[in-house]
Protein backbone atom coordinates (compact mmCIF):
# COMPACT_ATOMS: atom_id res chain seq x y z
CA UNK A 1 0.00 0.00 0.00
CA UNK A 2 1.35 3.44 -0.91
CA UNK A 3 0.83 6.49 1.21
CA UNK A 4 0.84 10.04 -0.13
CA UNK A 5 3.70 12.32 0.81
CA UNK A 6 2.87 14.76 3.61
CA UNK A 7 4.72 18.05 3.77
CA UNK A 8 5.44 19.12 7.35
CA UNK A 9 6.56 22.54 8.64
CA UNK A 10 7.84 22.89 12.21
CA UNK A 11 8.08 26.16 14.18
CA UNK A 12 10.16 26.17 17.35
CA UNK A 13 10.09 29.95 17.82
CA UNK A 14 7.22 32.29 18.72
CA UNK A 15 4.53 32.42 16.06
CA UNK A 16 2.38 35.36 15.01
CA UNK A 17 -0.44 35.62 12.48
CA UNK A 18 2.04 36.74 9.80
CA UNK A 19 4.48 33.92 10.54
CA UNK A 20 1.85 31.18 10.46
CA UNK A 21 0.53 32.26 7.06
CA UNK A 22 3.97 32.65 5.47
CA UNK A 23 4.44 28.97 4.56
CA UNK A 24 1.12 27.33 3.79
CA UNK A 25 2.49 24.91 1.20
CA UNK A 26 2.91 22.38 4.05
CA UNK A 27 0.07 19.92 4.72
CA UNK A 28 0.65 19.95 8.47
CA UNK A 29 2.17 22.77 10.51
CA UNK A 30 3.49 21.91 13.98
CA UNK A 31 4.12 24.57 16.61
CA UNK A 32 6.00 23.69 19.79
CA UNK A 33 4.08 26.07 22.05
CA UNK A 34 0.57 27.17 22.93
CA UNK A 35 -1.03 29.45 20.34
CA UNK A 36 -3.74 32.07 20.43
CA UNK A 37 -7.14 31.84 18.75
CA UNK A 38 -6.19 34.68 16.38
CA UNK A 39 -3.25 32.63 15.04
CA UNK A 40 -5.51 29.60 14.48
CA UNK A 41 -8.12 31.77 12.72
CA UNK A 42 -5.47 33.39 10.49
CA UNK A 43 -4.11 29.96 9.57
CA UNK A 44 -7.48 28.71 8.31
CA UNK A 45 -8.46 32.06 6.78
CA UNK A 46 -5.42 31.75 4.49
CA UNK A 47 -6.21 28.18 3.42
CA UNK A 48 -4.34 26.09 6.01
CA UNK A 49 -5.26 22.41 6.36
CA UNK A 50 -3.99 21.04 9.70
CA UNK A 51 -2.34 22.83 12.60
CA UNK A 52 -0.80 21.06 15.60
CA UNK A 53 0.26 22.77 18.81
CA UNK A 54 2.54 20.82 21.18
CA UNK A 55 3.34 21.56 24.80
CA UNK A 56 4.58 19.50 27.75
CA UNK A 57 1.08 18.16 28.55
CA UNK A 58 -0.20 17.13 25.15
CA UNK A 59 -1.06 18.12 21.61
CA UNK A 60 -3.91 20.14 20.13
CA UNK A 61 -4.81 19.24 16.55
CA UNK A 62 -6.85 21.82 14.67
CA UNK A 63 -8.74 21.10 11.47
CA UNK A 64 -11.07 23.50 9.70
CA UNK A 65 -14.23 22.57 11.67
CA UNK A 66 -12.93 20.38 14.50
CA UNK A 67 -10.18 20.27 17.07
CA UNK A 68 -8.84 17.47 19.25
CA UNK A 69 -6.73 17.35 22.40
CA UNK A 70 -4.37 14.39 22.86
CA UNK A 71 -2.80 14.21 26.35
CA UNK A 72 0.68 12.72 26.78
JSON list of C-alpha atoms in Angstrom, two decimals:
[
{"chain": "A", "resi": 1, "resn": "UNK", "atom": "CA", "xyz": [0.00, 0.00, 0.00]},
{"chain": "A", "resi": 2, "resn": "UNK", "atom": "CA", "xyz": [1.35, 3.44, -0.91]},
{"chain": "A", "resi": 3, "resn": "UNK", "atom": "CA", "xyz": [0.83, 6.49, 1.21]},
{"chain": "A", "resi": 4, "resn": "UNK", "atom": "CA", "xyz": [0.84, 10.04, -0.13]},
{"chain": "A", "resi": 5, "resn": "UNK", "atom": "CA", "xyz": [3.70, 12.32, 0.81]},
{"chain": "A", "resi": 6, "resn": "UNK", "atom": "CA", "xyz": [2.87, 14.76, 3.61]},
{"chain": "A", "resi": 7, "resn": "UNK", "atom": "CA", "xyz": [4.72, 18.05, 3.77]},
{"chain": "A", "resi": 8, "resn": "UNK", "atom": "CA", "xyz": [5.44, 19.12, 7.35]},
{"chain": "A", "resi": 9, "resn": "UNK", "atom": "CA", "xyz": [6.56, 22.54, 8.64]},
{"chain": "A", "resi": 10, "resn": "UNK", "atom": "CA", "xyz": [7.84, 22.89, 12.21]},
{"chain": "A", "resi": 11, "resn": "UNK", "atom": "CA", "xyz": [8.08, 26.16, 14.18]},
{"chain": "A", "resi": 12, "resn": "UNK", "atom": "CA", "xyz": [10.16, 26.17, 17.35]},
{"chain": "A", "resi": 13, "resn": "UNK", "atom": "CA", "xyz": [10.09, 29.95, 17.82]},
{"chain": "A", "resi": 14, "resn": "UNK", "atom": "CA", "xyz": [7.22, 32.29, 18.72]},
{"chain": "A", "resi": 15, "resn": "UNK", "atom": "CA", "xyz": [4.53, 32.42, 16.06]},
{"chain": "A", "resi": 16, "resn": "UNK", "atom": "CA", "xyz": [2.38, 35.36, 15.01]},
{"chain": "A", "resi": 17, "resn": "UNK", "atom": "CA", "xyz": [-0.44, 35.62, 12.48]},
{"chain": "A", "resi": 18, "resn": "UNK", "atom": "CA", "xyz": [2.04, 36.74, 9.80]},
{"chain": "A", "resi": 19, "resn": "UNK", "atom": "CA", "xyz": [4.48, 33.92, 10.54]},
{"chain": "A", "resi": 20, "resn": "UNK", "atom": "CA", "xyz": [1.85, 31.18, 10.46]},
{"chain": "A", "resi": 21, "resn": "UNK", "atom": "CA", "xyz": [0.53, 32.26, 7.06]},
{"chain": "A", "resi": 22, "resn": "UNK", "atom": "CA", "xyz": [3.97, 32.65, 5.47]},
{"chain": "A", "resi": 23, "resn": "UNK", "atom": "CA", "xyz": [4.44, 28.97, 4.56]},
{"chain": "A", "resi": 24, "resn": "UNK", "atom": "CA", "xyz": [1.12, 27.33, 3.79]},
{"chain": "A", "resi": 25, "resn": "UNK", "atom": "CA", "xyz": [2.49, 24.91, 1.20]},
{"chain": "A", "resi": 26, "resn": "UNK", "atom": "CA", "xyz": [2.91, 22.38, 4.05]},
{"chain": "A", "resi": 27, "resn": "UNK", "atom": "CA", "xyz": [0.07, 19.92, 4.72]},
{"chain": "A", "resi": 28, "resn": "UNK", "atom": "CA", "xyz": [0.65, 19.95, 8.47]},
{"chain": "A", "resi": 29, "resn": "UNK", "atom": "CA", "xyz": [2.17, 22.77, 10.51]},
{"chain": "A", "resi": 30, "resn": "UNK", "atom": "CA", "xyz": [3.49, 21.91, 13.98]},
{"chain": "A", "resi": 31, "resn": "UNK", "atom": "CA", "xyz": [4.12, 24.57, 16.61]},
{"chain": "A", "resi": 32, "resn": "UNK", "atom": "CA", "xyz": [6.00, 23.69, 19.79]},
{"chain": "A", "resi": 33, "resn": "UNK", "atom": "CA", "xyz": [4.08, 26.07, 22.05]},
{"chain": "A", "resi": 34, "resn": "UNK", "atom": "CA", "xyz": [0.57, 27.17, 22.93]},
{"chain": "A", "resi": 35, "resn": "UNK", "atom": "CA", "xyz": [-1.03, 29.45, 20.34]},
{"chain": "A", "resi": 36, "resn": "UNK", "atom": "CA", "xyz": [-3.74, 32.07, 20.43]},
{"chain": "A", "resi": 37, "resn": "UNK", "atom": "CA", "xyz": [-7.14, 31.84, 18.75]},
{"chain": "A", "resi": 38, "resn": "UNK", "atom": "CA", "xyz": [-6.19, 34.68, 16.38]},
{"chain": "A", "resi": 39, "resn": "UNK", "atom": "CA", "xyz": [-3.25, 32.63, 15.04]},
{"chain": "A", "resi": 40, "resn": "UNK", "atom": "CA", "xyz": [-5.51, 29.60, 14.48]},
{"chain": "A", "resi": 41, "resn": "UNK", "atom": "CA", "xyz": [-8.12, 31.77, 12.72]},
{"chain": "A", "resi": 42, "resn": "UNK", "atom": "CA", "xyz": [-5.47, 33.39, 10.49]},
{"chain": "A", "resi": 43, "resn": "UNK", "atom": "CA", "xyz": [-4.11, 29.96, 9.57]},
{"chain": "A", "resi": 44, "resn": "UNK", "atom": "CA", "xyz": [-7.48, 28.71, 8.31]},
{"chain": "A", "resi": 45, "resn": "UNK", "atom": "CA", "xyz": [-8.46, 32.06, 6.78]},
{"chain": "A", "resi": 46, "resn": "UNK", "atom": "CA", "xyz": [-5.42, 31.75, 4.49]},
{"chain": "A", "resi": 47, "resn": "UNK", "atom": "CA", "xyz": [-6.21, 28.18, 3.42]},
{"chain": "A", "resi": 48, "resn": "UNK", "atom": "CA", "xyz": [-4.34, 26.09, 6.01]},
{"chain": "A", "resi": 49, "resn": "UNK", "atom": "CA", "xyz": [-5.26, 22.41, 6.36]},
{"chain": "A", "resi": 50, "resn": "UNK", "atom": "CA", "xyz": [-3.99, 21.04, 9.70]},
{"chain": "A", "resi": 51, "resn": "UNK", "atom": "CA", "xyz": [-2.34, 22.83, 12.60]},
{"chain": "A", "resi": 52, "resn": "UNK", "atom": "CA", "xyz": [-0.80, 21.06, 15.60]},
{"chain": "A", "resi": 53, "resn": "UNK", "atom": "CA", "xyz": [0.26, 22.77, 18.81]},
{"chain": "A", "resi": 54, "resn": "UNK", "atom": "CA", "xyz": [2.54, 20.82, 21.18]},
{"chain": "A", "resi": 55, "resn": "UNK", "atom": "CA", "xyz": [3.34, 21.56, 24.80]},
{"chain": "A", "resi": 56, "resn": "UNK", "atom": "CA", "xyz": [4.58, 19.50, 27.75]},
{"chain": "A", "resi": 57, "resn": "UNK", "atom": "CA", "xyz": [1.08, 18.16, 28.55]},
{"chain": "A", "resi": 58, "resn": "UNK", "atom": "CA", "xyz": [-0.20, 17.13, 25.15]},
{"chain": "A", "resi": 59, "resn": "UNK", "atom": "CA", "xyz": [-1.06, 18.12, 21.61]},
{"chain": "A", "resi": 60, "resn": "UNK", "atom": "CA", "xyz": [-3.91, 20.14, 20.13]},
{"chain": "A", "resi": 61, "resn": "UNK", "atom": "CA", "xyz": [-4.81, 19.24, 16.55]},
{"chain": "A", "resi": 62, "resn": "UNK", "atom": "CA", "xyz": [-6.85, 21.82, 14.67]},
{"chain": "A", "resi": 63, "resn": "UNK", "atom": "CA", "xyz": [-8.74, 21.10, 11.47]},
{"chain": "A", "resi": 64, "resn": "UNK", "atom": "CA", "xyz": [-11.07, 23.50, 9.70]},
{"chain": "A", "resi": 65, "resn": "UNK", "atom": "CA", "xyz": [-14.23, 22.57, 11.67]},
{"chain": "A", "resi": 66, "resn": "UNK", "atom": "CA", "xyz": [-12.93, 20.38, 14.50]},
{"chain": "A", "resi": 67, "resn": "UNK", "atom": "CA", "xyz": [-10.18, 20.27, 17.07]},
{"chain": "A", "resi": 68, "resn": "UNK", "atom": "CA", "xyz": [-8.84, 17.47, 19.25]},
{"chain": "A", "resi": 69, "resn": "UNK", "atom": "CA", "xyz": [-6.73, 17.35, 22.40]},
{"chain": "A", "resi": 70, "resn": "UNK", "atom": "CA", "xyz": [-4.37, 14.39, 22.86]},
{"chain": "A", "resi": 71, "resn": "UNK", "atom": "CA", "xyz": [-2.80, 14.21, 26.35]},
{"chain": "A", "resi": 72, "resn": "UNK", "atom": "CA", "xyz": [0.68, 12.72, 26.78]}
]
